[in-house]
């Protein structure tokens, strides 16, 4: 890839200054430090490596022109405020890769120049970049996706530090506790720790909330022949023994019945188990990782979880943040997931900017699992390969409309008797009624929902004039 110094020199030769470059995700990769510091007092660390969305949110620079370029796909010219005090006329334009995706955004300010000069700058720099790209190996282009495939990914600085600490702990034989919301990736991290640990045994997972209390003991510790009615004649090893020389994940540990917590504590301390119906202790050598979406300390205070077991599990605890706490990861992860479904189904789906903006703003209570399900749904149901906003699942569309001030009754409440088409029409009726109340015309409704004006007019007539 063409070196940033070369790009900057080209721009300076064309009379540009205050040059700032971001990658296709909006992460700042270059800052013309002398200018930003001498004029506005911004140090390199204030900008370099930061997300454009974060800089905009913190009003370090507002608006950050790179955001407008990523959202529209076009060059922009706009007045930005630096630290709320200095107004500058800035320009920014995108650089596209061979796949047609934005790989860089270059921003700068300049002395007043003609429109012809603007286009000439764009043309010359784009030609330089394309020439350099033609000579480069494109293996590095998929680096982010390789990271994702390994299960660890973030552009959030705090989360990256957490990831590094987790990776350092992988080689130590200590119990780990992962906490975080549903679908945030706790099992993925447990598998990653197992992969990095060098243990030769299997990775075995047990969902403590999915096993009936009367079967939990036999499932985890196994049983001897004839231990109970219906037992296998030869007996059976439990999951603890199956994890010998490997890793045992106790998922949803907060759901473990109180009656089983004492036995689990004994196992964690002694590393020995007794099968149901057996007397002889069996030594088990395995790494134990626990995971939960509940606050164990709060459960201890309420008497629903043993304090001694809590402290035994809480040797090294890590909180896995949800997507709403690391929004800079949402779009890159969504694009990776879409690529995976493209490969699976032999398609060439791409997101519209409206969809990416909606995904970025949504709260994602189900985190990675919900995001993956949403994208899978879009890939399965969209009539075109260009995924527009109307391809989004109902729940996300409804939440998006509510965030924009379009609110109303709960059309998605399911009464248990309706079929899909009836539920769909109820949602659609409320959506178009609310949007028409808010925007007042089919043209504005079409723009808000990113659909054609003809479709908007037809739906409005169907649902609002009865």
Coordinates of C-alpha atoms in Angstrom, one line a residue:
X1 CA 0.0 0.0 0.0
X2 CA 1.2 3.5 -0.8
X3 CA 3.0 5.0 2.2
X4 CA 1.2 7.8 4.1
X5 CA 4.3 10.0 3.7
X6 CA 4.0 9.8 0.0
X7 CA 0.3 10.7 0.1
X8 CA 0.9 13.6 2.4
X9 CA 3.7 15.0 0.2
X10 CA 1.4 14.9 -2.8
X11 CA -1.3 16.8 -0.9
X12 CA 1.2 19.4 0.4
X13 CA 2.5 19.9 -3.1
X14 CA -1.1 20.7 -4.0
X15 CA -1.5 23.3 -1.2
X16 CA -3.2 21.2 1.4
X17 CA -2.5 21.1 5.1
X18 CA -4.1 19.8 8.4
X19 CA -4.0 16.4 6.7
X20 CA -5.7 13.5 8.6
X21 CA -6.1 10.0 7.2
X22 CA -8.5 7.3 8.5
X23 CA -9.0 3.7 7.4
X24 CA -12.3 2.4 6.0
X25 CA -13.6 1.9 9.5
X26 CA -12.9 5.4 10.6
X27 CA -9.7 4.7 12.7
X28 CA -7.2 7.6 12.4
X29 CA -4.0 6.2 10.8
X30 CA -2.1 9.5 10.2
X31 CA -2.1 13.0 11.6
X32 CA -0.1 16.0 10.4
X33 CA 1.2 16.4 13.9
X34 CA 3.0 19.7 13.5
X35 CA 0.0 21.5 12.2
X36 CA -2.6 20.0 14.6
X37 CA -0.4 20.7 17.6
X38 CA 0.9 24.2 16.7
X39 CA -2.5 25.5 15.6
X40 CA -4.9 23.7 17.9
X41 CA -2.8 22.2 20.6
X42 CA -3.8 18.6 19.8
X43 CA -1.2 16.0 20.5
X44 CA -0.7 13.0 18.3
X45 CA -2.1 10.7 21.0
X46 CA -5.3 12.8 21.0
X47 CA -6.1 11.6 17.5
X48 CA -3.9 8.8 16.3
X49 CA -5.6 5.4 16.6
X50 CA -8.9 7.0 17.7
X51 CA -12.2 6.3 16.1
X52 CA -13.7 9.1 14.0
X53 CA -17.0 8.4 15.7
X54 CA -15.4 8.8 19.1
X55 CA -13.7 12.1 18.1
X56 CA -17.0 13.4 16.8
X57 CA -18.9 12.3 20.0
X58 CA -16.3 13.9 22.3
X59 CA -16.4 17.0 20.0
X60 CA -12.6 17.0 19.6
X61 CA -13.4 17.7 15.9
X62 CA -17.1 18.1 15.0
X63 CA -18.2 17.0 12.5
X64 CA -15.4 14.6 11.6
X65 CA -15.5 14.7 7.8
X66 CA -14.5 11.0 7.4
X67 CA -17.9 10.0 8.9
X68 CA -19.8 11.9 6.2
X69 CA -17.6 10.2 3.5
X70 CA -18.2 6.7 5.0
X71 CA -21.9 7.3 5.2
X72 CA -22.4 8.8 1.7
X73 CA -19.5 7.2 -0.2
X74 CA -18.7 10.6 -1.7
X75 CA -16.3 13.5 -1.2
X76 CA -17.6 16.2 1.2
X77 CA -16.8 19.8 2.0
X78 CA -17.9 21.1 5.3
X79 CA -17.1 23.5 8.2
X80 CA -15.8 21.7 11.2
X81 CA -15.2 23.0 14.7
X82 CA -12.0 21.9 16.5
X83 CA -12.4 21.7 20.2
X84 CA -15.5 23.9 19.8
X85 CA -13.4 27.0 19.2
X86 CA -11.8 27.0 15.7
X87 CA -14.0 26.7 12.6
X88 CA -12.3 25.5 9.5
X89 CA -13.4 24.6 6.0
X90 CA -12.4 21.0 5.5
X91 CA -12.6 18.6 2.6
X92 CA -12.4 14.8 2.6
X93 CA -12.7 12.1 -0.1
X94 CA -12.7 8.3 -0.1
X95 CA -10.2 5.8 -1.5
X96 CA -11.7 2.6 -2.7
X97 CA -10.2 -0.9 -2.9
X98 CA -10.6 -3.4 -5.7
X99 CA -13.8 -4.7 -4.1
X100 CA -15.4 -1.3 -4.3
X101 CA -15.3 -0.7 -0.6
X102 CA -13.9 2.4 1.1
X103 CA -10.4 1.5 2.5
X104 CA -9.3 5.0 3.4
X105 CA -10.6 8.6 3.9
X106 CA -8.3 11.5 3.4
X107 CA -9.3 14.9 5.1
X108 CA -7.5 18.2 4.8
X109 CA -8.1 22.0 4.7
X110 CA -6.6 24.4 2.2
X111 CA -6.7 27.9 0.9
X112 CA -9.7 28.9 -1.2
X113 CA -9.4 27.1 -4.6
X114 CA -11.5 26.5 -7.6
X115 CA -13.7 23.4 -8.0
X116 CA -11.3 22.3 -10.8
X117 CA -8.4 22.2 -8.4
X118 CA -10.4 20.1 -6.0
X119 CA -11.1 17.5 -8.6
X120 CA -7.5 17.6 -9.8
X121 CA -6.2 16.9 -6.3
X122 CA -8.6 14.0 -6.0
X123 CA -7.6 12.6 -9.5
X124 CA -3.9 12.8 -8.9
X125 CA -3.9 11.2 -5.5
X126 CA -6.3 8.5 -6.6
X127 CA -4.1 7.7 -9.5
X128 CA -1.1 7.4 -7.2
X129 CA -2.9 5.1 -4.8
X130 CA -4.2 2.8 -7.6
X131 CA -0.8 2.5 -9.2
X132 CA 0.7 1.5 -5.8
X133 CA -2.1 -0.9 -5.0
X134 CA -1.6 -2.7 -8.3
X135 CA 1.9 -3.6 -7.2
X136 CA 1.0 -4.7 -3.7
X137 CA 0.1 -8.2 -2.4
X138 CA -3.5 -8.2 -1.2
X139 CA -2.9 -10.9 1.5
X140 CA -3.0 -8.2 4.3
X141 CA -6.5 -7.1 3.2
X142 CA -8.1 -10.0 5.1
X143 CA -6.2 -9.5 8.3
X144 CA -9.2 -8.2 10.3
X145 CA -11.2 -11.2 9.1
X146 CA -8.5 -13.7 10.2
X147 CA -8.6 -12.1 13.6
X148 CA -12.4 -12.5 13.6
X149 CA -12.2 -16.1 12.6
X150 CA -9.9 -16.7 15.6
X151 CA -12.7 -15.4 17.8
X152 CA -11.0 -12.3 19.2
X153 CA -11.8 -8.9 17.7
X154 CA -12.1 -5.2 18.8
X155 CA -11.1 -1.7 17.9
X156 CA -12.1 -0.6 21.4
X157 CA -8.9 0.2 23.3
X158 CA -10.2 -0.9 26.7
X159 CA -11.5 -4.1 25.3
X160 CA -8.2 -4.8 23.5
X161 CA -6.5 -4.5 26.9
X162 CA -8.9 -7.0 28.4
X163 CA -8.2 -9.4 25.5
X164 CA -4.5 -9.1 26.1
X165 CA -4.9 -9.9 29.7
X166 CA -7.1 -12.9 28.9
X167 CA -4.5 -14.2 26.5
X168 CA -1.8 -13.9 29.1
X169 CA -3.8 -15.9 31.6
X170 CA -4.4 -18.8 29.1
X171 CA -1.1 -20.5 30.0
X172 CA -1.7 -20.5 33.7
X173 CA -3.7 -23.3 35.4
X174 CA -6.1 -21.1 37.2
X175 CA -9.9 -20.9 37.2
X176 CA -11.3 -18.0 35.1
X177 CA -14.7 -16.4 35.4
X178 CA -16.2 -14.6 32.4
X179 CA -19.2 -12.3 32.9
X180 CA -21.2 -10.3 30.5
X181 CA -24.6 -10.1 28.7
X182 CA -26.2 -12.8 26.7
X183 CA -24.5 -13.4 23.4
X184 CA -21.4 -11.3 24.1
X185 CA -18.9 -14.1 23.3
X186 CA -18.1 -15.7 26.7
X187 CA -18.0 -19.2 25.2
X188 CA -15.9 -17.9 22.3
X189 CA -13.3 -16.5 24.8
X190 CA -13.4 -19.8 26.8
X191 CA -12.6 -21.7 23.6
X192 CA -9.8 -19.2 22.8
X193 CA -8.3 -19.7 26.2
X194 CA -8.4 -23.5 25.7
X195 CA -6.7 -23.1 22.3
X196 CA -3.9 -20.9 23.7
X197 CA -3.4 -23.1 26.8
X198 CA -1.6 -25.9 25.0
X199 CA -3.8 -28.5 26.8
X200 CA -4.1 -31.7 24.8
X201 CA -7.5 -32.7 26.1
X202 CA -10.9 -31.7 24.9
X203 CA -12.9 -28.5 25.4
X204 CA -16.1 -29.6 27.1
X205 CA -19.0 -27.3 27.9
X206 CA -21.9 -27.8 30.3
X207 CA -24.8 -25.4 30.5
X208 CA -25.8 -25.4 34.2
X209 CA -29.2 -23.9 33.4
X210 CA -30.1 -26.5 30.8
X211 CA -29.8 -29.7 33.0
X212 CA -32.6 -30.7 35.4
X213 CA -31.4 -30.6 39.0
X214 CA -31.9 -34.4 39.4
X215 CA -29.7 -35.1 36.4
X216 CA -27.0 -32.5 37.0
X217 CA -24.8 -34.7 39.2
X218 CA -24.8 -37.7 36.8
X219 CA -24.2 -35.4 33.8
X220 CA -21.1 -33.7 35.4
X221 CA -19.7 -36.6 37.4
X222 CA -21.0 -39.6 35.6
X223 CA -22.5 -42.8 37.2
X224 CA -21.7 -46.4 37.9
X225 CA -23.6 -49.3 36.4
X226 CA -27.0 -49.8 38.0
X227 CA -26.8 -46.5 39.8
X228 CA -30.5 -45.7 39.0
X229 CA -33.4 -46.9 36.9
X230 CA -32.7 -46.3 33.2
X231 CA -28.9 -46.0 33.6
X232 CA -26.6 -47.5 31.0
X233 CA -25.6 -51.0 32.0
X234 CA -21.9 -50.2 31.8
X235 CA -22.2 -46.9 33.6
X236 CA -20.9 -43.7 32.0
X237 CA -18.2 -41.1 32.4
X238 CA -19.3 -37.6 33.2
X239 CA -18.3 -34.3 31.5
X240 CA -15.6 -33.6 34.1
X241 CA -13.8 -36.8 33.1
X242 CA -14.4 -36.1 29.4
X243 CA -12.4 -32.9 30.0
X244 CA -9.4 -34.7 31.3
X245 CA -6.2 -32.8 30.4
X246 CA -8.5 -30.3 28.7
X247 CA -10.9 -27.5 29.6
X248 CA -14.3 -27.7 31.3
X249 CA -16.6 -24.7 30.8
X250 CA -19.4 -24.3 33.3
X251 CA -21.7 -22.0 31.4
X252 CA -24.5 -20.1 33.2
X253 CA -23.0 -21.0 36.5
X254 CA -25.4 -18.7 38.3
X255 CA -28.2 -21.3 37.4
X256 CA -26.5 -24.1 39.4
X257 CA -28.9 -25.3 42.1
X258 CA -27.7 -24.6 45.7
X259 CA -27.8 -28.3 46.4
X260 CA -25.1 -28.9 43.8
X261 CA -22.9 -26.0 44.7
X262 CA -21.2 -27.7 47.7
X263 CA -20.2 -30.7 45.5
X264 CA -18.9 -28.5 42.8
X265 CA -16.8 -26.6 45.4
X266 CA -15.4 -29.9 46.6
X267 CA -14.5 -30.8 43.0
X268 CA -12.8 -27.5 42.4
X269 CA -10.7 -27.7 45.6
X270 CA -9.8 -31.4 45.5
X271 CA -9.9 -32.1 41.7
X272 CA -11.6 -35.4 42.5
X273 CA -15.1 -36.6 41.7
X274 CA -17.3 -39.5 42.8
X275 CA -19.6 -40.9 40.2
X276 CA -23.3 -41.4 41.2
X277 CA -23.6 -44.8 42.8
X278 CA -19.8 -45.1 43.3
X279 CA -17.6 -44.8 46.3
X280 CA -14.1 -44.5 45.0
X281 CA -12.8 -41.0 44.3
X282 CA -11.5 -40.4 40.8
X283 CA -8.8 -37.8 40.1
X284 CA -9.6 -35.4 37.3
X285 CA -7.1 -33.0 35.8
X286 CA -8.8 -30.2 33.8
X287 CA -8.9 -26.5 33.5
X288 CA -12.2 -25.0 34.8
X289 CA -13.7 -21.8 33.3
X290 CA -17.1 -20.5 34.5
X291 CA -19.4 -18.0 32.7
X292 CA -22.5 -16.2 33.6
X293 CA -24.7 -13.2 32.5
X294 CA -25.7 -12.6 36.2
X295 CA -24.1 -10.6 39.0
X296 CA -22.8 -13.4 41.2
X297 CA -21.9 -11.0 44.1
X298 CA -25.5 -9.8 44.1
X299 CA -26.7 -13.4 44.1
X300 CA -24.4 -14.1 47.1
X301 CA -25.9 -11.1 48.9
X302 CA -29.4 -12.5 48.3
X303 CA -28.5 -16.0 49.5
X304 CA -28.9 -17.6 46.1
X305 CA -25.2 -18.4 45.5
X306 CA -22.7 -19.8 48.0
X307 CA -20.1 -17.2 49.0
X308 CA -17.3 -19.8 49.3
X309 CA -18.0 -21.1 45.7
X310 CA -18.1 -17.5 44.5
X311 CA -14.6 -16.8 45.8
X312 CA -13.3 -20.1 44.5
X313 CA -14.5 -19.2 41.0
X314 CA -13.5 -15.5 41.1
X315 CA -9.7 -16.1 41.0
X316 CA -9.4 -14.1 37.8
X317 CA -12.6 -12.5 36.5
X318 CA -13.1 -10.7 33.1
X319 CA -16.2 -8.6 32.1
X320 CA -16.9 -9.1 28.4
X321 CA -18.6 -5.8 27.2
X322 CA -21.6 -5.9 25.0
X323 CA -21.7 -4.3 21.5
X324 CA -23.4 -1.2 22.8
X325 CA -20.2 -0.6 24.9
X326 CA -17.9 -0.9 21.9
X327 CA -19.9 0.6 19.0
X328 CA -16.7 1.0 16.8
X329 CA -16.8 -2.8 16.4
X330 CA -20.3 -3.2 15.1
X331 CA -19.8 -2.3 11.5
X332 CA -16.6 -4.2 11.0
X333 CA -18.1 -7.3 12.6
X334 CA -21.3 -6.9 10.6
X335 CA -19.3 -6.7 7.3
X336 CA -17.3 -9.8 8.3
X337 CA -20.5 -11.8 9.1
X338 CA -22.0 -10.7 5.8
X339 CA -18.9 -11.9 4.0
X340 CA -19.2 -15.3 5.7
X341 CA -22.9 -15.6 4.6
X342 CA -21.9 -14.5 1.1
X343 CA -19.4 -17.3 0.9
X344 CA -21.9 -19.8 2.4
X345 CA -24.7 -19.0 -0.1
X346 CA -22.7 -17.9 -3.1
X347 CA -24.0 -14.4 -3.1
X348 CA -22.6 -10.8 -3.2
X349 CA -24.6 -9.0 -0.6
X350 CA -23.6 -5.5 0.4
X351 CA -24.9 -3.1 3.0
X352 CA -26.4 0.3 2.2
X353 CA -25.1 3.2 4.3
X354 CA -28.6 3.5 5.9
X355 CA -28.4 -0.1 7.2
X356 CA -24.9 0.4 8.6
X357 CA -26.0 3.6 10.4
X358 CA -29.0 1.7 11.9
X359 CA -26.8 -1.2 13.0
X360 CA -24.4 1.2 14.6
X361 CA -27.2 3.0 16.5
X362 CA -29.1 -0.1 17.7
X363 CA -28.5 -1.2 21.3
X364 CA -28.0 -5.0 20.6
X365 CA -29.4 -6.5 23.8
X366 CA -28.5 -10.0 22.4
X367 CA -25.0 -8.8 21.4
X368 CA -23.0 -10.8 18.8
X369 CA -25.6 -13.6 18.7
X370 CA -28.4 -11.1 17.8
X371 CA -26.2 -9.3 15.3
X372 CA -25.4 -12.6 13.5
X373 CA -29.0 -13.7 13.5
X374 CA -30.1 -10.3 12.1
X375 CA -27.6 -10.4 9.2
X376 CA -28.4 -14.1 8.5
X377 CA -32.1 -13.1 8.3
X378 CA -31.3 -10.3 5.9
X379 CA -29.3 -12.6 3.7
X380 CA -32.1 -15.2 3.6
X381 CA -35.0 -12.8 3.0
X382 CA -33.7 -9.9 0.9
X383 CA -34.9 -9.8 -2.7
X384 CA -31.8 -7.9 -3.8
X385 CA -28.1 -8.2 -3.0
X386 CA -28.0 -4.5 -2.0
X387 CA -29.3 -4.7 1.5
X388 CA -31.5 -1.6 2.3
X389 CA -33.1 -0.6 5.5
X390 CA -36.4 -2.4 4.8
X391 CA -34.4 -5.7 4.8
X392 CA -33.7 -5.3 8.5
X393 CA -35.6 -7.5 11.0
X394 CA -38.8 -6.0 12.5
X395 CA -37.4 -5.5 16.0
X396 CA -34.5 -3.4 14.8
X397 CA -36.6 -1.3 12.4
X398 CA -39.1 -0.6 15.2
X399 CA -36.4 0.3 17.6
X400 CA -34.8 2.6 15.0
X401 CA -38.1 4.3 14.4
X402 CA -38.6 4.8 18.1
X403 CA -35.1 6.4 18.4
X404 CA -36.1 8.8 15.6
X405 CA -39.2 9.9 17.5
X406 CA -41.6 7.5 15.8
X407 CA -43.4 5.8 18.7
X408 CA -46.7 4.1 19.2
X409 CA -48.3 0.9 20.4
X410 CA -46.5 -2.5 20.6
X411 CA -47.4 -4.0 17.3
X412 CA -45.0 -6.9 17.8
X413 CA -46.6 -8.3 20.9
X414 CA -47.5 -11.8 19.8
X415 CA -50.8 -13.3 21.1
X416 CA -49.9 -16.9 20.3
X417 CA -52.5 -17.4 17.6
X418 CA -51.4 -15.3 14.7
X419 CA -49.5 -16.7 11.7
X420 CA -46.5 -15.0 10.2
X421 CA -48.5 -13.0 7.5
X422 CA -50.9 -11.6 10.1
X423 CA -48.1 -10.6 12.4
X424 CA -46.2 -9.0 9.5
X425 CA -49.2 -7.0 8.4
X426 CA -49.8 -5.7 12.0
X427 CA -46.2 -4.5 12.2
X428 CA -46.4 -3.0 8.7
X429 CA -49.6 -1.2 9.5
X430 CA -48.2 0.4 12.6
X431 CA -44.9 1.3 11.0
X432 CA -46.5 3.2 8.1
X433 CA -49.1 4.8 10.3
X434 CA -46.5 6.1 12.6
X435 CA -44.1 7.2 9.9
X436 CA -46.9 9.0 8.0
X437 CA -48.0 10.8 11.2
X438 CA -44.4 11.9 11.7
X439 CA -43.3 12.9 8.2
X440 CA -46.7 13.7 6.5
X441 CA -45.9 12.7 3.0
X442 CA -45.0 9.6 1.0
X443 CA -41.8 11.2 -0.3
X444 CA -40.5 11.8 3.3
X445 CA -41.7 8.4 4.5
X446 CA -39.8 6.8 1.5
X447 CA -36.7 8.7 2.4
X448 CA -36.9 7.8 6.1
X449 CA -37.4 4.0 5.4
X450 CA -35.1 4.0 2.3
X451 CA -37.8 2.6 0.0
X452 CA -39.2 3.8 -3.2
X453 CA -41.8 6.6 -3.2
X454 CA -44.2 4.3 -5.1
X455 CA -44.0 1.6 -2.4
X456 CA -44.4 4.2 0.4
X457 CA -47.5 5.7 -1.3
X458 CA -49.1 2.3 -1.8
X459 CA -48.5 1.2 1.8
X460 CA -49.8 4.5 3.1
X461 CA -53.0 4.1 1.1
X462 CA -53.3 0.5 2.2
X463 CA -52.9 1.1 5.9
X464 CA -53.8 4.8 6.7
X465 CA -57.0 5.4 4.6
X466 CA -59.3 2.8 6.1

